Coordinates of N, CA, C and O in Angstrom, one line a residue:
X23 N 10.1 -13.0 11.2 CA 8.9 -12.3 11.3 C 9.0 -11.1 12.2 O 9.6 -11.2 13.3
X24 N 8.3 -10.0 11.7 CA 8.4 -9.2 13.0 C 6.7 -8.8 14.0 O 5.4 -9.0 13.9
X25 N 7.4 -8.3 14.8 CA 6.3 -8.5 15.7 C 5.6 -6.8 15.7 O 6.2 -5.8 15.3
X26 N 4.7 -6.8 16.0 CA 4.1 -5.3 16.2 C 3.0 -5.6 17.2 O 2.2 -6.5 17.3
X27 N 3.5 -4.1 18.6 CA 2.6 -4.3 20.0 C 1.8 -2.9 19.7 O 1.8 -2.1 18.8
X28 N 1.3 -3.0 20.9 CA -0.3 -2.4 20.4 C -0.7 -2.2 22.1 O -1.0 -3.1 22.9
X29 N -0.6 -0.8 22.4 CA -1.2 -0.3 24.1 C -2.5 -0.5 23.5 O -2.9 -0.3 22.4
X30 N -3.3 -1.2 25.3 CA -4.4 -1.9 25.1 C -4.8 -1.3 26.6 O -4.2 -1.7 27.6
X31 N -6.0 -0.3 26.8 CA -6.1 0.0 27.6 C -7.3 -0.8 28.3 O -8.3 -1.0 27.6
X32 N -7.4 -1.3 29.4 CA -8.2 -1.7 30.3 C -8.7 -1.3 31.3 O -8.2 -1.6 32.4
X33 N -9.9 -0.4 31.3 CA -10.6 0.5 32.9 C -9.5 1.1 33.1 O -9.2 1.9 32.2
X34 N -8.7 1.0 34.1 CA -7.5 2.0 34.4 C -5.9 1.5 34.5 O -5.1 2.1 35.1
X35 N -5.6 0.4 33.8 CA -4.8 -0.4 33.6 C -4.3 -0.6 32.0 O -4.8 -1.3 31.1
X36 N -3.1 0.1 31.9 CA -2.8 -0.2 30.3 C -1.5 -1.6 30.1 O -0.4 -1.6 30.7
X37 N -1.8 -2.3 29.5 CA -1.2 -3.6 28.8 C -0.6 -3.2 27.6 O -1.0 -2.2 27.2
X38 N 0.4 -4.0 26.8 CA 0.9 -3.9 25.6 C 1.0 -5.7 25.4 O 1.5 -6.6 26.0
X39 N 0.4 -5.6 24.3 CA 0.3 -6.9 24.2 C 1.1 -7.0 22.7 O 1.0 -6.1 21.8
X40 N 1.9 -8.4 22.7 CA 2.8 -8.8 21.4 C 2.2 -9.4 20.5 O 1.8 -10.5 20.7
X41 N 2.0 -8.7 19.0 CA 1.1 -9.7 18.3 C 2.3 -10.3 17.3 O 3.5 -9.9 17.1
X42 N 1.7 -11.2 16.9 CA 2.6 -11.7 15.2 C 2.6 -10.2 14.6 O 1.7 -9.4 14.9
X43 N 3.5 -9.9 13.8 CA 3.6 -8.6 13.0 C 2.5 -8.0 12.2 O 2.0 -8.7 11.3
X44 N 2.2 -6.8 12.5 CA 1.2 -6.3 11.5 C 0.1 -5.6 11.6 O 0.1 -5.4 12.8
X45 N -1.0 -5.0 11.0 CA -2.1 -4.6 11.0 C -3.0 -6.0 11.8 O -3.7 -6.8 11.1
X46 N -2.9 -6.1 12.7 CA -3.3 -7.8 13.2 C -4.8 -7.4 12.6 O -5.3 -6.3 12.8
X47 N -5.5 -8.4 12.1 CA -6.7 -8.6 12.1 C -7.1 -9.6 13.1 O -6.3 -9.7 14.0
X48 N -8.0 -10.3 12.9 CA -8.6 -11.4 13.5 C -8.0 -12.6 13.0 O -8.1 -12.8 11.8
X49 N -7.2 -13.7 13.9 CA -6.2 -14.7 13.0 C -7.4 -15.5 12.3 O -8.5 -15.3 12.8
X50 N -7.4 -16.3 11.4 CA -5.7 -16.4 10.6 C -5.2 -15.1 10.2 O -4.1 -14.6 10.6
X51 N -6.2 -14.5 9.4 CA -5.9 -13.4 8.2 C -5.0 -13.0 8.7 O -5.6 -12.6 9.7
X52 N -3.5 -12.7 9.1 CA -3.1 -12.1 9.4 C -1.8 -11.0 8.4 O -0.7 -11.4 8.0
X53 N -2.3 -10.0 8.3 CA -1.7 -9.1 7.2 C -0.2 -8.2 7.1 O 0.1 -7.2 7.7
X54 N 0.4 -8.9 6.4 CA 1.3 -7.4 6.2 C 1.5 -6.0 5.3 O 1.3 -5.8 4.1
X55 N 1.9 -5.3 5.9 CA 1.7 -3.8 6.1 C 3.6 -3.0 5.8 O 4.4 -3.3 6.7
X56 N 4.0 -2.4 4.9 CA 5.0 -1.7 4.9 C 4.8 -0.5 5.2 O 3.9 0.2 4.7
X57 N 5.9 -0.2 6.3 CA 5.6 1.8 6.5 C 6.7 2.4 5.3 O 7.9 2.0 5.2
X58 N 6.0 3.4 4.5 CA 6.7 3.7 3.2 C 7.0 5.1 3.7 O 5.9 5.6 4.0
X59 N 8.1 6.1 3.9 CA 8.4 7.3 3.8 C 7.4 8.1 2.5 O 6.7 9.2 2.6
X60 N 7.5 7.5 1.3 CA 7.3 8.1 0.2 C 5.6 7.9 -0.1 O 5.1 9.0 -0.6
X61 N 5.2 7.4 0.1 CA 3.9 7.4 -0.1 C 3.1 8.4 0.2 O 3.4 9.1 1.2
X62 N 2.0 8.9 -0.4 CA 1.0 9.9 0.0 C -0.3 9.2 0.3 O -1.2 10.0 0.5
X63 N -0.5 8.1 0.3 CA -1.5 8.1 1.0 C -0.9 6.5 1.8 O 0.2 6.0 1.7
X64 N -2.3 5.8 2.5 CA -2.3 4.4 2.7 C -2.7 3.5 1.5 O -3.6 4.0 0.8
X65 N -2.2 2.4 1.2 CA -2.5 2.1 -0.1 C -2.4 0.5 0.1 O -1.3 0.0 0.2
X66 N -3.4 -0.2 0.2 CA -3.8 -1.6 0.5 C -4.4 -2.3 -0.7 O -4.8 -1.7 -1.7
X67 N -4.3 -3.8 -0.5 CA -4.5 -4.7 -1.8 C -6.2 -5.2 -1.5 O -6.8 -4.6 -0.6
X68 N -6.5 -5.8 -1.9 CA -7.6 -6.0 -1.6 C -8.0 -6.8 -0.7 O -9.1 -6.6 -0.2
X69 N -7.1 -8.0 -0.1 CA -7.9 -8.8 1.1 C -7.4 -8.7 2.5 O -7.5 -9.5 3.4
X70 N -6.5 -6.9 2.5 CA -6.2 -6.4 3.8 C -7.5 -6.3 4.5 O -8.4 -5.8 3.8
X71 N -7.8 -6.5 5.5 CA -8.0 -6.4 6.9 C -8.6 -4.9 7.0 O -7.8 -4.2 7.5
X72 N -10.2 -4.1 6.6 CA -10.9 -2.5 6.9 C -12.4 -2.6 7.0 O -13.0 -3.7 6.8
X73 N -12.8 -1.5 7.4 CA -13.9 -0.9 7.9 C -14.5 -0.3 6.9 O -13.9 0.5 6.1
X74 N -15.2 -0.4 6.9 CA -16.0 0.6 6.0 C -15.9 0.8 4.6 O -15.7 2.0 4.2
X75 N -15.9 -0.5 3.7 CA -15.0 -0.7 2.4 C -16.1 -0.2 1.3 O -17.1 -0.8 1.0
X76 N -15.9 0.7 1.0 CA -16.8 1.5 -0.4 C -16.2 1.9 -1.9 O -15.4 2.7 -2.4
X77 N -17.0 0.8 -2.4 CA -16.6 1.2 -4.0 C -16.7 2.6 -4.4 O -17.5 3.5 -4.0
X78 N -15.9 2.8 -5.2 CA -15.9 4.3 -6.0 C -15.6 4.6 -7.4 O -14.5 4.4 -7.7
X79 N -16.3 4.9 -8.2 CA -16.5 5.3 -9.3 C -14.9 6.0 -10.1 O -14.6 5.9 -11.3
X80 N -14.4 6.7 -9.2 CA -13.6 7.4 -9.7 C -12.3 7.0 -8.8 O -12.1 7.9 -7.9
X81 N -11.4 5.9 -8.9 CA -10.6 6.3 -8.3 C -9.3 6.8 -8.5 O -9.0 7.3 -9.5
X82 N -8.6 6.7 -7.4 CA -7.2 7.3 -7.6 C -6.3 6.7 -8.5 O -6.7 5.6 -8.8
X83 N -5.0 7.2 -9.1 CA -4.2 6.7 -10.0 C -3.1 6.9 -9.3 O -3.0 7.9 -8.6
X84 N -2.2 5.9 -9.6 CA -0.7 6.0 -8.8 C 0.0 5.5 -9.9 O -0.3 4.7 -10.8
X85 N 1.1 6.2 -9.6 CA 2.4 5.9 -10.7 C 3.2 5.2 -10.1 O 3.4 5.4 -8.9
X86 N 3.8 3.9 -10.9 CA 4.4 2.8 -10.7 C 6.0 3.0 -11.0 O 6.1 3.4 -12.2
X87 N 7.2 2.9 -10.3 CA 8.4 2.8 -10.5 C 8.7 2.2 -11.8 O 9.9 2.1 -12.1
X88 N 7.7 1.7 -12.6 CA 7.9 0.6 -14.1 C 7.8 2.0 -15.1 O 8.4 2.3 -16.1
X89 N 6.7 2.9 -14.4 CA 6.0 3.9 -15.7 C 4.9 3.7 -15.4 O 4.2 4.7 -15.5
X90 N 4.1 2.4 -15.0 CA 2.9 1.8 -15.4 C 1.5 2.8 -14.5 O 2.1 3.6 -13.7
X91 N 0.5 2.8 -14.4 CA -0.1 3.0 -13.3 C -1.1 2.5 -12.8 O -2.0 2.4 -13.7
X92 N -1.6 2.1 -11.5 CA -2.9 1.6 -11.4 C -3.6 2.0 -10.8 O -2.9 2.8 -10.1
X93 N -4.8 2.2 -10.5 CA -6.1 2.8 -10.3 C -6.9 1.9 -9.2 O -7.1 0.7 -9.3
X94 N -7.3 2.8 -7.9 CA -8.1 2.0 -6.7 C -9.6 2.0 -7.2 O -10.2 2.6 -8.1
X95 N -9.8 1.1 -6.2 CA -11.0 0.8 -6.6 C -12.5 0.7 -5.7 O -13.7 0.5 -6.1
X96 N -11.7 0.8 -4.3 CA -12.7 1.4 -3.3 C -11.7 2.3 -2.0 O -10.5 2.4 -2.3
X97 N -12.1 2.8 -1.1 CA -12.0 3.9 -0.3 C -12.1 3.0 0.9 O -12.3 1.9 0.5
X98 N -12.0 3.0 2.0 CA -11.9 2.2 3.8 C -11.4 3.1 4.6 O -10.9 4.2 4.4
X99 N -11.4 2.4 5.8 CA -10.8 2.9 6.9 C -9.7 1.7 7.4 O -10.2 0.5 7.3
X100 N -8.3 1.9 7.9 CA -7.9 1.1 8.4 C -8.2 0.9 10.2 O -8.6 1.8 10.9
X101 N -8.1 -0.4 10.5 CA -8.5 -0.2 11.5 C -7.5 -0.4 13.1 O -7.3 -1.3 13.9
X102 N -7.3 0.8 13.0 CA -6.4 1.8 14.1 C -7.3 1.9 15.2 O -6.5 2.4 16.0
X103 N -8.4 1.9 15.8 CA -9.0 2.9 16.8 C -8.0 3.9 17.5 O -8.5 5.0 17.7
X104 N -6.6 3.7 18.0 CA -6.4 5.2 18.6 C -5.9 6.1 17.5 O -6.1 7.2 18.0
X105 N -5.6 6.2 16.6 CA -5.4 7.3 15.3 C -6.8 7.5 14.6 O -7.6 6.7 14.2
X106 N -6.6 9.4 14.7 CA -8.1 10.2 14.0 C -8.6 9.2 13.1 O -8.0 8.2 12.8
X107 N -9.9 9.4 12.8 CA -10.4 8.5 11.3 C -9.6 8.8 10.1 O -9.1 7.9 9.4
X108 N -9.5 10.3 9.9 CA -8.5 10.7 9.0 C -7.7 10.3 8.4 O -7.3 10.3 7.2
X109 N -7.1 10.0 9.7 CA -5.3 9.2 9.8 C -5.5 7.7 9.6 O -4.7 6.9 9.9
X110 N -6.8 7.4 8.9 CA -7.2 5.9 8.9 C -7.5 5.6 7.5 O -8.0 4.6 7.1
X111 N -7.3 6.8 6.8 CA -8.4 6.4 5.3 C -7.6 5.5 4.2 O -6.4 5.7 4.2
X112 N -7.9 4.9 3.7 CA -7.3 3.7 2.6 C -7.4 4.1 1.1 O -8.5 4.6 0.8
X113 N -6.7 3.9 0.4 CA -7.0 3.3 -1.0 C -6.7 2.2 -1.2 O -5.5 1.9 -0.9
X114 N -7.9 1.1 -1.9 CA -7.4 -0.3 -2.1 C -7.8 -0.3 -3.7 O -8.6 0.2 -4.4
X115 N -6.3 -1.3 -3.8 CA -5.8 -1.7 -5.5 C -5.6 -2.8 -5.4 O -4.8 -3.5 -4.7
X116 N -6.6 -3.2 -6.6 CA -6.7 -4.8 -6.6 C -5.4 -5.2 -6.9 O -4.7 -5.9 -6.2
X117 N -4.9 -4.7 -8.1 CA -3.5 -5.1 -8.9 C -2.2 -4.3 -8.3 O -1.4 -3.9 -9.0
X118 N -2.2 -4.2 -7.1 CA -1.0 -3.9 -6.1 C -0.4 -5.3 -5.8 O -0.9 -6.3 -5.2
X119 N 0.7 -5.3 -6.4 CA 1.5 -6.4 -6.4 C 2.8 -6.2 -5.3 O 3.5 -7.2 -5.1
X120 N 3.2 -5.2 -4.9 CA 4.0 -4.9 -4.1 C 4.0 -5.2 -2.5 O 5.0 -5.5 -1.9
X121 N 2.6 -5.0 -2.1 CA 2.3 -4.9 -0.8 C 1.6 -3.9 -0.3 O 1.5 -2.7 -0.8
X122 N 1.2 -4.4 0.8 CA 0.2 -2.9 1.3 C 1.2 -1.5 1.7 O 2.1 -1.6 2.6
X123 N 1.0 -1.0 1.4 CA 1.8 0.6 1.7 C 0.8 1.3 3.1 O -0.4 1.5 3.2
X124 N 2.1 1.5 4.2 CA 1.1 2.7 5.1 C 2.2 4.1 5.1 O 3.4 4.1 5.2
X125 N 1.3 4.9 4.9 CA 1.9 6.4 4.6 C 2.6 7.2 5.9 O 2.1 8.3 6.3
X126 N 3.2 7.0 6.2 CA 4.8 7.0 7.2 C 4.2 8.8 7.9 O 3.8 9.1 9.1
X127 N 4.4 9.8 6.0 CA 3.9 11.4 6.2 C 2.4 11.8 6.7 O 2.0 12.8 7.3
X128 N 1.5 10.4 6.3 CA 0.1 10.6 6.6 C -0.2 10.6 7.9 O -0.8 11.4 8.5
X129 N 0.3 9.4 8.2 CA 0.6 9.4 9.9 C 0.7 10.6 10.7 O -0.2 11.2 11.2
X130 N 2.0 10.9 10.6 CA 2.8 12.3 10.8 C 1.6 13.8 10.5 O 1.1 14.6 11.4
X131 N 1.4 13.8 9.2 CA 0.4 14.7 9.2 C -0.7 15.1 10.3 O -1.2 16.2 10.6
X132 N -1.0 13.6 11.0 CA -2.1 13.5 11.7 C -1.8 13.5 13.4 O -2.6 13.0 14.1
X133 N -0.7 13.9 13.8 CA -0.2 14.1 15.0 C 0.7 12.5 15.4 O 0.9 12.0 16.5
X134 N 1.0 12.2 14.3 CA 1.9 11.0 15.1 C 3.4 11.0 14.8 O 3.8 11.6 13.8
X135 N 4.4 10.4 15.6 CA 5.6 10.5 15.4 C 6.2 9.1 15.1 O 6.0 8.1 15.8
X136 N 7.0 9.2 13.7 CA 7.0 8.2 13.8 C 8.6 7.8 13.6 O 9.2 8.1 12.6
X137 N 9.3 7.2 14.6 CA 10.8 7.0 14.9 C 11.8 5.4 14.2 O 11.7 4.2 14.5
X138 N 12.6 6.0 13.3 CA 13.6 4.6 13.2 C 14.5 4.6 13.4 O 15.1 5.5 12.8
X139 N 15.2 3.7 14.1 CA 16.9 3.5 14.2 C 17.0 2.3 13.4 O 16.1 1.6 12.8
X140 N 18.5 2.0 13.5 CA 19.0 0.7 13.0 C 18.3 -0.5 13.7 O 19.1 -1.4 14.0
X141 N 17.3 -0.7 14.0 CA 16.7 -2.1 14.1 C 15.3 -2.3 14.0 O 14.7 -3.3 13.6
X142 N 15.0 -1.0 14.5 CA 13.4 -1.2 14.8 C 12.2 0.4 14.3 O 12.7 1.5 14.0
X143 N 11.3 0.2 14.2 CA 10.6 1.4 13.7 C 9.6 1.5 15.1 O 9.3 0.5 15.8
X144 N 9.3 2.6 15.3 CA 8.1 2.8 16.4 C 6.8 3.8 16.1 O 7.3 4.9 15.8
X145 N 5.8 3.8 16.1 CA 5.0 4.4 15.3 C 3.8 5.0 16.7 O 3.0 4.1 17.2
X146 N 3.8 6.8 17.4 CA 3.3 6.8 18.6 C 2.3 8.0 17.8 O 2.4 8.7 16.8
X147 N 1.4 7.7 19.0 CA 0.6 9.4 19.3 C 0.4 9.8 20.5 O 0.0 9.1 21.4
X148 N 0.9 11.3 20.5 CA 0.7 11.5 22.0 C 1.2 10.5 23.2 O 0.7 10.3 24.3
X149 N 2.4 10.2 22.6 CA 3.4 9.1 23.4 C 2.8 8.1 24.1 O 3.0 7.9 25.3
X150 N 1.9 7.5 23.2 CA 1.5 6.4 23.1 C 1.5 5.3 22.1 O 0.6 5.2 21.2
X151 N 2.4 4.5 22.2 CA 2.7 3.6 21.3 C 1.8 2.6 20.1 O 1.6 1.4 20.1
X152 N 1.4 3.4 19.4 CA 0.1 2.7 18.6 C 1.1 1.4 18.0 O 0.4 0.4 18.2
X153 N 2.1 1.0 17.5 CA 2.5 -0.3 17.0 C 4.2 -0.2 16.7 O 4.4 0.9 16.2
X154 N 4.7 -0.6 16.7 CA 6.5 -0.8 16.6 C 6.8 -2.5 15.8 O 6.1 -3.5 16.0
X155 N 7.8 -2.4 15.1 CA 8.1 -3.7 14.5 C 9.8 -3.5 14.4 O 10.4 -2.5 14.9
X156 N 10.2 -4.3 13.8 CA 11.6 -5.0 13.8 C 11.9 -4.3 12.4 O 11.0 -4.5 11.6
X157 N 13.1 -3.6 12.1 CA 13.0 -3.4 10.3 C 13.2 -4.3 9.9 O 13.5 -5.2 10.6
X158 N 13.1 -4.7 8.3 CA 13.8 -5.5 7.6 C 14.5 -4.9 6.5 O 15.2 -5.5 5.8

């Protein structure tokens, strides 16, 4: 399993606390999340862990490595508090069978850096460590 930490600021005291891996929600739920280079957006299944979950009439279509494609079906926020809202927005797909996708460039787009070596990925803003995990 890998782990993902998370700077946790307190009055004038910052902590990093170790969670089980992931977009931690509230346990149990606890979710996994792939950081994808290729992706253009964030792209979640349906009983990921967001804010602000709004159906939409029209959604997006993504092309599937089969040929195939599927279509979201509501819009969210992930829930990041230190990255812009922007840098938070979702598409969720019921019939995402792969896993939740987080968009590596979206990130990036949005002022963050996001670093991997051979073991570990680290994911900052403003050199501040929003979450890091173990590769696999």
């Amino acid at each position: 399993m890998a782990v993902l930490t998370r700077a946790v600021a307190n009055n004038t005291t910052t902590k990093t606390e170790s969670l089980p891996m992931q977009m931690v929600p509230s346990p149990p739920n606890i979710t996994t999340i792939i950081a994808d280079t290729s992706a253009t957006g964030h792209f979640i299944e349906c009983h990921f862990p967001v804010k602000n979950k709004t159906p939409i009439a029209n959604g997006i279509e993504v092309l599937l490595p089969n040929g195939n494609t599927i279509k979201s079906t509501h819009t969210a926020v992930l829930d990041l508090p230190p990255l812009p809202p922007k840098a938070c927005i979702t598409h969720i797909f019921p019939t995402l069978a792969s896993g939740s996708l987080l968009s590596v460039g979206l990130l990036c787009d949005h002022g963050c850096v996001v670093t991997f070596d051979t073991d570990s990925i680290q994911i900052k803003l403003k050199d501040i460590v929003i979450c890091s995990s173990t590769r696999s």
